[in-house]
Coordinates of C-alpha atoms and ligand atoms in Angstrom, one line a residue:
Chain A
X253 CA -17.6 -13.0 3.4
X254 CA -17.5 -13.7 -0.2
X255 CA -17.1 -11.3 -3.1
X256 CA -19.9 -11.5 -5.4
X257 CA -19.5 -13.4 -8.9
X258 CA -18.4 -11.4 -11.8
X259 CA -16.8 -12.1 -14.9
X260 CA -13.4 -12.3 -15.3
X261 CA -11.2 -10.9 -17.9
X262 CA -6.8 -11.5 -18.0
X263 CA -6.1 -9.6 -20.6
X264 CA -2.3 -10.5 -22.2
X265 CA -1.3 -7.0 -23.2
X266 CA -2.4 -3.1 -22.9
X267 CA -3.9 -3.1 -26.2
X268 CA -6.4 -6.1 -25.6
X269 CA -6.6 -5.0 -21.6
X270 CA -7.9 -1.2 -23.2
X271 CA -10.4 -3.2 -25.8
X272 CA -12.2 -5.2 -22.4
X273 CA -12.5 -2.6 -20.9
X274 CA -14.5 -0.5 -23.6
X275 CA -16.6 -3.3 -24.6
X276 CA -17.9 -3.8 -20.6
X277 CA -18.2 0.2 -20.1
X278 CA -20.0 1.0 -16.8
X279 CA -20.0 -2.4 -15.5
X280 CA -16.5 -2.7 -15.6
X281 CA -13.5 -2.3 -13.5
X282 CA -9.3 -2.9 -13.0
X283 CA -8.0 -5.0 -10.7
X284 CA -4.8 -4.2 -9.6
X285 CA -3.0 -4.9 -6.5
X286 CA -6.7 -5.7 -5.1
X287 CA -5.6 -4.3 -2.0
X288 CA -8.5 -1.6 -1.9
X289 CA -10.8 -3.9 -3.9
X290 CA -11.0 -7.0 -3.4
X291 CA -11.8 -5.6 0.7
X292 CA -14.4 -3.8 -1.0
X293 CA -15.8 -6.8 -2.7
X294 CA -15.4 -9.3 -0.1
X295 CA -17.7 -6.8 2.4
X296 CA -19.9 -6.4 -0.6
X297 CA -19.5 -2.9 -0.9
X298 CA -18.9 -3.3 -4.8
X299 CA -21.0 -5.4 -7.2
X300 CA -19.2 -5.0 -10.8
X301 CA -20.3 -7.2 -13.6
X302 CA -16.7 -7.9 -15.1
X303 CA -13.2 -7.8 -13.6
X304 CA -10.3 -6.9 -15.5
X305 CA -7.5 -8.2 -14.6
X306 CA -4.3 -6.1 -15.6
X307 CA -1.8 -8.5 -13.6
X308 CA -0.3 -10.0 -16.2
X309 CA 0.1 -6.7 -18.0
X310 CA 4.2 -6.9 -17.1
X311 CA 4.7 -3.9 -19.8
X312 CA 2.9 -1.6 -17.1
X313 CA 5.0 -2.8 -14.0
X314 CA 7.8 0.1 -15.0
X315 CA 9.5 2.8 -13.0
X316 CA 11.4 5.2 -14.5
X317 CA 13.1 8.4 -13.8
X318 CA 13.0 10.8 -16.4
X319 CA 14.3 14.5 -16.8
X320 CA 11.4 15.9 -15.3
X321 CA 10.5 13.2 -12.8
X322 CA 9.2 10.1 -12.1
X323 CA 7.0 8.0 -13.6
X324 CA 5.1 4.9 -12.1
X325 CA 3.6 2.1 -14.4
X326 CA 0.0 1.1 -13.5
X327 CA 1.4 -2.2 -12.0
X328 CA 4.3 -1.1 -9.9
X329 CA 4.1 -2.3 -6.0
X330 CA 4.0 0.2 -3.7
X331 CA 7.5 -2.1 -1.8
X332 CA 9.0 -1.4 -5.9
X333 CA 8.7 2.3 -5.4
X334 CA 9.6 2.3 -1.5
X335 CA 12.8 0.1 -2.1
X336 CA 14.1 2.1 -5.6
X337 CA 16.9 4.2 -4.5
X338 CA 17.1 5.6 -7.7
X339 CA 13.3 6.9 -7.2
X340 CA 14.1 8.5 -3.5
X341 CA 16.7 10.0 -4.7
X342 CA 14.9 11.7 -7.3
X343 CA 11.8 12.1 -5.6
X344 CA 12.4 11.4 -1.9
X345 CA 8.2 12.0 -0.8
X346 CA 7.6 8.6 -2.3
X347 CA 9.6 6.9 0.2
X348 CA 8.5 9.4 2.9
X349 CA 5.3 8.8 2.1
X350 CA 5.1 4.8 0.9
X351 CA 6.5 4.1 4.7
X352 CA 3.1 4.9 6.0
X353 CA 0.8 3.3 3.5
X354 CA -0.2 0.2 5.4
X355 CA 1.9 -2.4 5.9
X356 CA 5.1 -4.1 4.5
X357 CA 2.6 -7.3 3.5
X358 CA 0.2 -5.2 1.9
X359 CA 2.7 -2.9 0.1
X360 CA 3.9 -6.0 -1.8
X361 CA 0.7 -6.3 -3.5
X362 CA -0.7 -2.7 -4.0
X363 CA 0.0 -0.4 -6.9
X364 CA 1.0 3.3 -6.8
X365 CA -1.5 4.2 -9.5
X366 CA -4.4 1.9 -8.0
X367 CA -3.8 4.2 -4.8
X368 CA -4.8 6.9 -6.7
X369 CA -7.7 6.0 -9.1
X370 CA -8.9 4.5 -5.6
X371 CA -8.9 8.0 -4.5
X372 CA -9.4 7.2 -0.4
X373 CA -9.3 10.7 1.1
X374 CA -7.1 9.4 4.1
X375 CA -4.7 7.9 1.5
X376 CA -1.1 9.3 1.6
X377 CA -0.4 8.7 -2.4
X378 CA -3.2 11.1 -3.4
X379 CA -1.7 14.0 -0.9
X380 CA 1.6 13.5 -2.6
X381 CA 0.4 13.7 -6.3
X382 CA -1.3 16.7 -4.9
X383 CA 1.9 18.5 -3.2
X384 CA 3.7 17.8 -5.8
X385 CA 1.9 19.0 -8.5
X386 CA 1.7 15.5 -10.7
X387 CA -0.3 14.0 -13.2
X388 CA -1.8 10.7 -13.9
X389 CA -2.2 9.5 -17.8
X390 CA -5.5 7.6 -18.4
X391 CA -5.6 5.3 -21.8
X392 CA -8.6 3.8 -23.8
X393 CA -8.5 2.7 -27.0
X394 CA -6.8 5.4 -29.5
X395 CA -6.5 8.1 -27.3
X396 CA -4.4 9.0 -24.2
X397 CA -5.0 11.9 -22.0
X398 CA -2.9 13.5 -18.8
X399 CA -5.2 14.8 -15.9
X400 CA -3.5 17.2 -14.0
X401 CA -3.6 16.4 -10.2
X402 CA -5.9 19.9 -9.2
X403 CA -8.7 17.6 -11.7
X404 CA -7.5 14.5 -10.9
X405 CA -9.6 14.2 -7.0
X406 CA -13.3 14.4 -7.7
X407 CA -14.7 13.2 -4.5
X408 CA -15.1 10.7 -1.9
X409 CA -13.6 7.7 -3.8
X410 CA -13.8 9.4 -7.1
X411 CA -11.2 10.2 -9.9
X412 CA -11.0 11.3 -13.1
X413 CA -10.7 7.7 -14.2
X414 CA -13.9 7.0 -16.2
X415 CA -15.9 4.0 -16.5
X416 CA -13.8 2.0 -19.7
X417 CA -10.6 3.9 -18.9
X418 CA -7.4 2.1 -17.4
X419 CA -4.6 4.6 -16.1
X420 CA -1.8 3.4 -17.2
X421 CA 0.9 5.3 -15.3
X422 CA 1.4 8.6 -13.2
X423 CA 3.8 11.2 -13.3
X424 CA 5.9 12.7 -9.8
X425 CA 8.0 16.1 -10.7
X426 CA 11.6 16.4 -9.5
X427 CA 12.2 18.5 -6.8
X428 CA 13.4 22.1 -7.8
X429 CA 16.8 22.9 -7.0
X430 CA 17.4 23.9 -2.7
X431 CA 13.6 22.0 -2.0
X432 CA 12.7 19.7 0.8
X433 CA 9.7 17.3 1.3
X434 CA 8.2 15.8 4.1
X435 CA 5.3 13.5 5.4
X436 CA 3.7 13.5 8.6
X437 CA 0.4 11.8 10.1
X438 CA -1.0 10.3 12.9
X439 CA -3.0 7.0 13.2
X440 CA -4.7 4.9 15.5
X441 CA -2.0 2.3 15.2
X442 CA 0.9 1.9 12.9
X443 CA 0.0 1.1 9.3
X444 CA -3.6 2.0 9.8
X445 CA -5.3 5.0 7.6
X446 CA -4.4 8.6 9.1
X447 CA -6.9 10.5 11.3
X448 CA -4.6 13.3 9.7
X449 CA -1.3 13.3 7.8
X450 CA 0.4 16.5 5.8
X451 CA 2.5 16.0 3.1
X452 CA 5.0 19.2 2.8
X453 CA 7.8 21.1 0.0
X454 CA 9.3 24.0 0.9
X455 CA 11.7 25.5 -1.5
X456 CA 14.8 28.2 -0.8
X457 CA 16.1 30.8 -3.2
X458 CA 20.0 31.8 -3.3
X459 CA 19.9 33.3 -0.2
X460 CA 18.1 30.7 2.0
X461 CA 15.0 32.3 2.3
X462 CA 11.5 30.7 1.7
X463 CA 10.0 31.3 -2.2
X464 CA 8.1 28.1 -1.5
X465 CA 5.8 26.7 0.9
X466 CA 3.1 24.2 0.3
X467 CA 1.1 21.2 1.8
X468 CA -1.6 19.0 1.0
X469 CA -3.7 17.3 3.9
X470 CA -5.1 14.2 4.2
X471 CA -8.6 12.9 5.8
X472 CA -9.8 16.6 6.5
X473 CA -12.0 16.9 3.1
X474 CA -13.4 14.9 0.4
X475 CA -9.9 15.0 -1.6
X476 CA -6.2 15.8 -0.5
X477 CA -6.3 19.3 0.5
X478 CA -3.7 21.3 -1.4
X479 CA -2.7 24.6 0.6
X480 CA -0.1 27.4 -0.4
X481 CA 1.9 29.1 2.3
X482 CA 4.3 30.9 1.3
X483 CA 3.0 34.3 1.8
X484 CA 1.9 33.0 5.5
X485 CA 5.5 31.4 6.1
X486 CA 6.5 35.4 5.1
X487 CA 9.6 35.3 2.7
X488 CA 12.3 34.6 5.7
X489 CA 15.0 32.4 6.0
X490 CA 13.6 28.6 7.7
X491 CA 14.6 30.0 11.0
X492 CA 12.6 32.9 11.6
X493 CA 9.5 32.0 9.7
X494 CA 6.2 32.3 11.5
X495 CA 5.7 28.6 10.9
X496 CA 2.4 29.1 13.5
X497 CA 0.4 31.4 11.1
X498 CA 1.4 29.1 8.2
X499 CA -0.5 26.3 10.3
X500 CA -3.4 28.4 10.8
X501 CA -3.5 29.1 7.2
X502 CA -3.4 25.6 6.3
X503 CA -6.3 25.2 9.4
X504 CA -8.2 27.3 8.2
X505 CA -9.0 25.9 4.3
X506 CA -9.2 22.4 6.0
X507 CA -13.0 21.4 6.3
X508 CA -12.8 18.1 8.7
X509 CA -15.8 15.8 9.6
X510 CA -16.6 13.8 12.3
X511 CA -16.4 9.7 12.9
X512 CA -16.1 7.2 15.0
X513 CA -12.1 7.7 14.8
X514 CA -12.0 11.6 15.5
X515 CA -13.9 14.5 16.2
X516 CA -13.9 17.4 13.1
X517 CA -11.8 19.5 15.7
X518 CA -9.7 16.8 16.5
X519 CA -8.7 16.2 13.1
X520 CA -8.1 20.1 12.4
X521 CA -5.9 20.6 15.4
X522 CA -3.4 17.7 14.5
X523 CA -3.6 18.6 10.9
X524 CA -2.1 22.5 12.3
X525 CA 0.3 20.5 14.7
X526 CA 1.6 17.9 11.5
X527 CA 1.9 20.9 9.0
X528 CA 4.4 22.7 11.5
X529 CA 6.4 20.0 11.7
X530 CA 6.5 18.8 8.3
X531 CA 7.0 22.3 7.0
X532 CA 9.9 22.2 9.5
X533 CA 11.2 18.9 8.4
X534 CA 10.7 19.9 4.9
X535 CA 12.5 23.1 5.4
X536 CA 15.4 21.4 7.1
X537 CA 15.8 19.2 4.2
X538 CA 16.0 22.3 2.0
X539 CA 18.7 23.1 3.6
X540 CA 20.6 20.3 3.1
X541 CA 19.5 19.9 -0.3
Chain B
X256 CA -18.5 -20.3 -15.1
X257 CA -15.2 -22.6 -13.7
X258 CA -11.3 -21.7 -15.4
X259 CA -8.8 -23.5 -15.4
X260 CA -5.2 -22.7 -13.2
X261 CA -2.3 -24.4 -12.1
X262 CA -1.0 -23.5 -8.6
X263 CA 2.8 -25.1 -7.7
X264 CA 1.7 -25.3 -4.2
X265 CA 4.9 -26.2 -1.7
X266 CA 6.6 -27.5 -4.5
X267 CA 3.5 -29.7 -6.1
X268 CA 2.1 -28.6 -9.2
X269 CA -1.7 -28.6 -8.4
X270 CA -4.6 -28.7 -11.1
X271 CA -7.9 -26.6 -10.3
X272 CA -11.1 -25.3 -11.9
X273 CA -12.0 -22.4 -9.6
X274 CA -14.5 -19.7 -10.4
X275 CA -13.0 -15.9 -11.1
X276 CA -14.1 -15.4 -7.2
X277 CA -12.2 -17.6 -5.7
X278 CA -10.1 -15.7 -2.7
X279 CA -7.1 -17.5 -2.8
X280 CA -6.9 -18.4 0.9
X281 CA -10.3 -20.5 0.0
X282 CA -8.8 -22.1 -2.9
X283 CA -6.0 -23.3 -0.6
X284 CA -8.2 -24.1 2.1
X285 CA -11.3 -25.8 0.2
X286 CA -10.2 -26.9 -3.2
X287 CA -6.6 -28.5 -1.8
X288 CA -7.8 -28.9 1.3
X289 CA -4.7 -27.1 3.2
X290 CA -6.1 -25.9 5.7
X291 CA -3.1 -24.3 7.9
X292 CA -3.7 -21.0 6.6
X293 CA -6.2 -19.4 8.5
X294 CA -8.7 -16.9 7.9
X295 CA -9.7 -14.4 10.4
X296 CA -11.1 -11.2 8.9
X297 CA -10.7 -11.5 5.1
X298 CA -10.1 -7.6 4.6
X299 CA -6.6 -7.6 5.2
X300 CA -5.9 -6.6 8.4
X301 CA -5.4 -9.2 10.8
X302 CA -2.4 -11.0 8.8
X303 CA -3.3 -14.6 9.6
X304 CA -3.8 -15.6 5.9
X305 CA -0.5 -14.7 4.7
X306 CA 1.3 -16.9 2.5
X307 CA 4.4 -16.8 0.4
X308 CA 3.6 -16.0 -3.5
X309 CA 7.1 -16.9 -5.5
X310 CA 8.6 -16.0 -1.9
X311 CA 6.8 -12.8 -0.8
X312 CA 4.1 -12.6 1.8
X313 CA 1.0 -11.3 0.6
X314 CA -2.8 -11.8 2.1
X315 CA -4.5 -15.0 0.5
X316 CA -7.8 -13.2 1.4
X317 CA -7.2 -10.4 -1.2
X318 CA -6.0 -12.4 -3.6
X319 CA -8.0 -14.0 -6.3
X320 CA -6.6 -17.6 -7.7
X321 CA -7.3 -16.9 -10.8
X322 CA -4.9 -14.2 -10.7
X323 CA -1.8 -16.2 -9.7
X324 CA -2.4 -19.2 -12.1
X325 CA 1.0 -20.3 -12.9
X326 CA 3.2 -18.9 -9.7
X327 CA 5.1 -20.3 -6.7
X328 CA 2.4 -20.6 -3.8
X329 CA 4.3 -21.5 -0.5
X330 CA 2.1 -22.5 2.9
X331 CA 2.8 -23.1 6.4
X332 CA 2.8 -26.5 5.5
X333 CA 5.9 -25.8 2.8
X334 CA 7.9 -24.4 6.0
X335 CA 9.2 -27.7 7.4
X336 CA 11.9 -29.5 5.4
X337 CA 11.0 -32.4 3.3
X338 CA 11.3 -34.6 6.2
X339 CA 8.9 -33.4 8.2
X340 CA 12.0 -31.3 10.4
X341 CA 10.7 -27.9 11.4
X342 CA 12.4 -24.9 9.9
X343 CA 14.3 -22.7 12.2
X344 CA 11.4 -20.2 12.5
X345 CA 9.2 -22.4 13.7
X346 CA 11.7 -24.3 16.3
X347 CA 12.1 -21.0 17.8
X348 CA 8.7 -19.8 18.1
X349 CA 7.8 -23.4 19.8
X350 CA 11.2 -22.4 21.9
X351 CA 10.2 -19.1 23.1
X352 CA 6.3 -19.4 23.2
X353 CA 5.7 -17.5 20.5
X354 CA 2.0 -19.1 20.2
X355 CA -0.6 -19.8 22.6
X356 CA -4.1 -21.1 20.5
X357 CA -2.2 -20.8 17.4
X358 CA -4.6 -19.5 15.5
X359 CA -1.8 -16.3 14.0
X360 CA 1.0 -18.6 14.1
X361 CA 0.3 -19.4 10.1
X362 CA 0.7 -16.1 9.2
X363 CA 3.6 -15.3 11.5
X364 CA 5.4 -17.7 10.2
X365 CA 5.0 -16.6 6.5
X366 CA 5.9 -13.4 7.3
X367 CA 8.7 -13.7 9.3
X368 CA 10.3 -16.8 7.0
X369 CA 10.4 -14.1 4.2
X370 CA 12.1 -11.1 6.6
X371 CA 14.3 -13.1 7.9
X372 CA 15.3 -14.3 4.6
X373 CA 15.8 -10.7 3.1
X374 CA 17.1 -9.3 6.3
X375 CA 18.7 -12.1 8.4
X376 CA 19.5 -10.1 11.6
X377 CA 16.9 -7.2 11.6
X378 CA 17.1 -4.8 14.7
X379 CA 14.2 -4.6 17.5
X380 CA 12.5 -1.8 15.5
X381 CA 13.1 -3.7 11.9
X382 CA 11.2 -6.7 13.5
X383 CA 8.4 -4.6 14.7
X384 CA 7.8 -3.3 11.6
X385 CA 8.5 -6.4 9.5
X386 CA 5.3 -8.2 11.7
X387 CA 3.1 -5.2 12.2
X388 CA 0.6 -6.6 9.7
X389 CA 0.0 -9.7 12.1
X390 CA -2.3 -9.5 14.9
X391 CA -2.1 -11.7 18.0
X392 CA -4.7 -12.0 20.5
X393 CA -3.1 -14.7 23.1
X394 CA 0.4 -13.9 23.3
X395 CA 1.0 -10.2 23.8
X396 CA 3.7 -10.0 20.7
X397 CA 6.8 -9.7 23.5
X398 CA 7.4 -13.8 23.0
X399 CA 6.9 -13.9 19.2
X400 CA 9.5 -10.8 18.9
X401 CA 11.9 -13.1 21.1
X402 CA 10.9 -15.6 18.4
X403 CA 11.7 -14.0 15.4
X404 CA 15.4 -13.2 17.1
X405 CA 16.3 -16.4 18.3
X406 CA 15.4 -17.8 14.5
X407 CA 17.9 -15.7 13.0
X408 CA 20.2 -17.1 15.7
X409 CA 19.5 -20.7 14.7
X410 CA 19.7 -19.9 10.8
X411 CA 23.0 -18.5 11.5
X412 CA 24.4 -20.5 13.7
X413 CA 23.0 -23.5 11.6
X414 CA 24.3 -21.7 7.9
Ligands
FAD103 C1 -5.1 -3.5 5.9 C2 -5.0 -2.4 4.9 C3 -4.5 -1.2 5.3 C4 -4.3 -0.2 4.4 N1 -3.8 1.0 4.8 C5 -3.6 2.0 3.9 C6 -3.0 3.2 4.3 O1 -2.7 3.5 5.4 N2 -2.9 4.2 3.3 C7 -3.2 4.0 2.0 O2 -3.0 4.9 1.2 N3 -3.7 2.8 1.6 C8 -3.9 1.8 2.5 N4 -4.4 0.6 2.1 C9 -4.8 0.5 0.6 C10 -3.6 0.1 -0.3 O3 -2.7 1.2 -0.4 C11 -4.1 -0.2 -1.7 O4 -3.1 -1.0 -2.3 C12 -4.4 0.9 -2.6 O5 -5.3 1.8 -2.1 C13 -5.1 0.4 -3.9 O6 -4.1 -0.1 -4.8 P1 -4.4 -1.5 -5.5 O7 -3.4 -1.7 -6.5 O8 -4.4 -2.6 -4.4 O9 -5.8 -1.3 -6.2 P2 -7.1 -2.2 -6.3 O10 -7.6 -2.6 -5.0 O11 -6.8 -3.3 -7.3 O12 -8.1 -1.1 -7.0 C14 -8.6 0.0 -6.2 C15 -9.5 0.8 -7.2 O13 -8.8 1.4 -8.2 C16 -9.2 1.0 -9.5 N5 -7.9 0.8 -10.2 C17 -6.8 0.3 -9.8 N6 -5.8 0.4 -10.7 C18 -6.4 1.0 -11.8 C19 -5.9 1.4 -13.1 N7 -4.6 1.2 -13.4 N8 -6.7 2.0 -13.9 C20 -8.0 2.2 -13.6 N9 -8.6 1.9 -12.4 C21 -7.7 1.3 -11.5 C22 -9.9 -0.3 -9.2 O14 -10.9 -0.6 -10.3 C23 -10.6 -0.1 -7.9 O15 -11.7 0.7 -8.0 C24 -4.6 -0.4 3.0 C25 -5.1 -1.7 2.6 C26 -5.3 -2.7 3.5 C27 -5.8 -4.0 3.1
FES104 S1 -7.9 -13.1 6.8 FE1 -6.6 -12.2 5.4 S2 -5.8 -10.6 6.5 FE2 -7.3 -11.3 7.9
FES105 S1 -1.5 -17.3 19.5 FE1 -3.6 -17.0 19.6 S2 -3.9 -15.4 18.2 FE2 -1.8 -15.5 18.3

């Protein structure tokens, strides 16, 4: 297997990395960590004319944490995020949800934001960008825009991201005060993509009781599923929440199909099962927040 | 159309003109002609192309050489000392059986060089994750597990 010849572009710096990529439009595209792509390319599921390369682009391999959150440079490694304890302690989902992206090997090389312009429907990054309510900033030349994650998920492999476009970082929001997160999925084997997976906040008020309840699901529809249940979860302190009609809620906006992996029902009964226990796990977390 | 990189491959600078398509792991195999890394499924899930890139694994099979022109590549055949000596990793994985055909051992060794270097005694579950992106079909994993402890006995003992 062989990927199929292109041209090939290493840009030095954003500016000159933003001018490639309008001058090759359509038959363009980034290379980042490779990790999605170069797969892609090797199986000869992609044929684009002209790579750009944005490796070199150190400038974009930042991670910081501002007032309002976090934001990830377009060439930050997934093993950047996952190690940062500044990061999990501002935003601990990343970690949470980093730990079952692949493998250690290939979380050296892949990038946060490639995750998401990548756009995999059983990725974990997109279902936490989701959850979380995040955004993702998309450059070309003299103009920057912010797509909110609800826009972000087009489809099946599809983002925002245009042809000529390079997304240059993406924004995580803090946790409100008394909040909890969690991630849970199943998969074939460990590091593998998740038949399911739910990533979870719940959020307390002064008096413990739920104000907050959301998920968004993973391989049960063409983008992460975002669901909100706090009306379900009822208003009630973690431990006498009706944490089983929350599930069905979530079950019920789910639209699963069928594969060689898992049947459409399979997938919808674990994705009830995970968003019980990652509700739970979130909630526990509020509680210690 | 051919460009121009510079690998320092185990420690020897090495001159190529490689086309922007060039995986890495061919580049190692076919332009240098080392051909201890292996290449089994060149999507990156079976681990055996794994290499050391300035000192961290990564899959040679999704790499591109173009991309790392000017960095540290290190092989299996950087492992042993200058000498020819084998490195701790590999004297225990000959020790405990940690190979049958051998086809894996490449990218076990890699791997586990690295996490052993960042984590010198990991615990039974830090292992298992650490070598979760290698797959073995001859030895069952139990024996290269045994492996990757009794190195970090040797290293330190040996330190
Ligand atoms: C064996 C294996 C197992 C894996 N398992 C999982 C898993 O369980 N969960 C998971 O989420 N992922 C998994 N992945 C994928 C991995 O997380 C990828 O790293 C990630 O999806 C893509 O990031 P990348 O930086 O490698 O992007 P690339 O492969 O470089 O790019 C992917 C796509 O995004 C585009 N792109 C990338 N960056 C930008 C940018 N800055 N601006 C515009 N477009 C851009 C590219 O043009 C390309 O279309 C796995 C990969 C492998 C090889
Ligand atoms: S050949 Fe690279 S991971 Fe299988
Ligand atoms: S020893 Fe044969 S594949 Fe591992």
């Amino acid at each position: 297997m062989k990927p199929p010849p292109f041209d090939y572009h290493a840009p030095r710096s954003v500016g000159e990395a933003l001018e490639t990529l309008a001058d090759v439009g359509e038959h363009g595209k980034v290379l980042a960590g490779g990790q999605s792509l170069i797969p892609m390319l090797n199986m000869r599921l992609a044929a684009p004319g002209h790579l750009v390369d944005i490796n070199r682009l150190t400038e974009l391999a930042t991670l910081d944490v501002e007032p309002g959150g976090v934001r990830v440079g377009a060439l930050a490694r997934h093993a950047q995020v996952e190690r940062s304890e500044e990061v999990a302690a501002a935003q601990p989902l990343l970690r949470q949800a980093l730990r079952l992206v692949a493998h250690p090997v290939i979380r050296n090389r892949g990038t946060v934001v490639g995750s998401l312009v990548h756009a995999d429907p059983a990725a974990e990054l997109p279902a936490v960008l989701a959850v979380l309510g995040g955004s993702v900033r998309l450059a070309r030349p003299g103009t920057v825009r912010d797509v909110p994650a609800a826009g972000f998920f087009t489809g099946i492999l599809e983002s925002a991201a245009e042809p000529g476009e390079l997304a240059v970082s993406a924004f995580f929001p803090l946790l409100p005060p008394r909040s909890g997160t969690a991630f849970r999925e199943v998969a074939r084997r460990h590091g593998d993509y998740a038949l399911a997976g739910v990533a979870a906040l719940v959020g307390l008020d002064d008096d413990l009781r739920i104000t907050t309840a959301r998920v968004a699901c993973v391989s049960v529809g063409p983008a992460p599923v975002l669901v909100d249940v706090t009306e379900a979860c009822g208003h009630r302190p973690p431990a006498s929440a009706d944490w089983a009609s929350a599930a069905r809620a979530v079950q019920e906006r789910t639209a699963p199909e069928a594969d060689i992996h898992a049947t459409a029902d399979y997938r919808r009964h674990l994705t009830g099962v995970l968003a019980q226990q990652a509700l739970r796990d979130a909630a526990r977390e509020a509680l210690d927040a | 159309m051919n460009i121009a990189i510079t690998l320092t491959v185990n420690g020897v600078v090495r001159q190529v003109e490689v086309p922007g398509r060039r995986l890495l792991s061919d580049c190692l195999r076919h332009d240098l002609g080392l051909t201890g890394t292996h290449v089994g499924c060149e999507h990156g899930v079976c681990g055996c192309c794994t290499v050391l890139l300035d000192g961290e694994p990564v899959r040679s099979c999704l790499t591109f050489a173009v991309t790392v022109d000017g960095h540290d590549i290190t092989t299996v055949e950087g492992l042993a000392a200058p000498g020819g000596a084998m490195s701790p990793v590999q004297r225990a994985f000959a020790e405990c059986h940690g190979l049958q055909c051998g086809f894996c051992t490449p990218g076990f060794l890699c791997t586990v060089t690295a996490l052993l270097r960042d984590n010198p005694a990991p615990s039974e579950e830090e292992v298992l994750e650490g070598i979760s992106g290698n797959l073995c079909r001859c030895t069952g994993y139990q024996n290269i597990v045994k492996s990757v402890h009794r190195a970090a006995e040797i290293m330190a003992e040996e330190s």
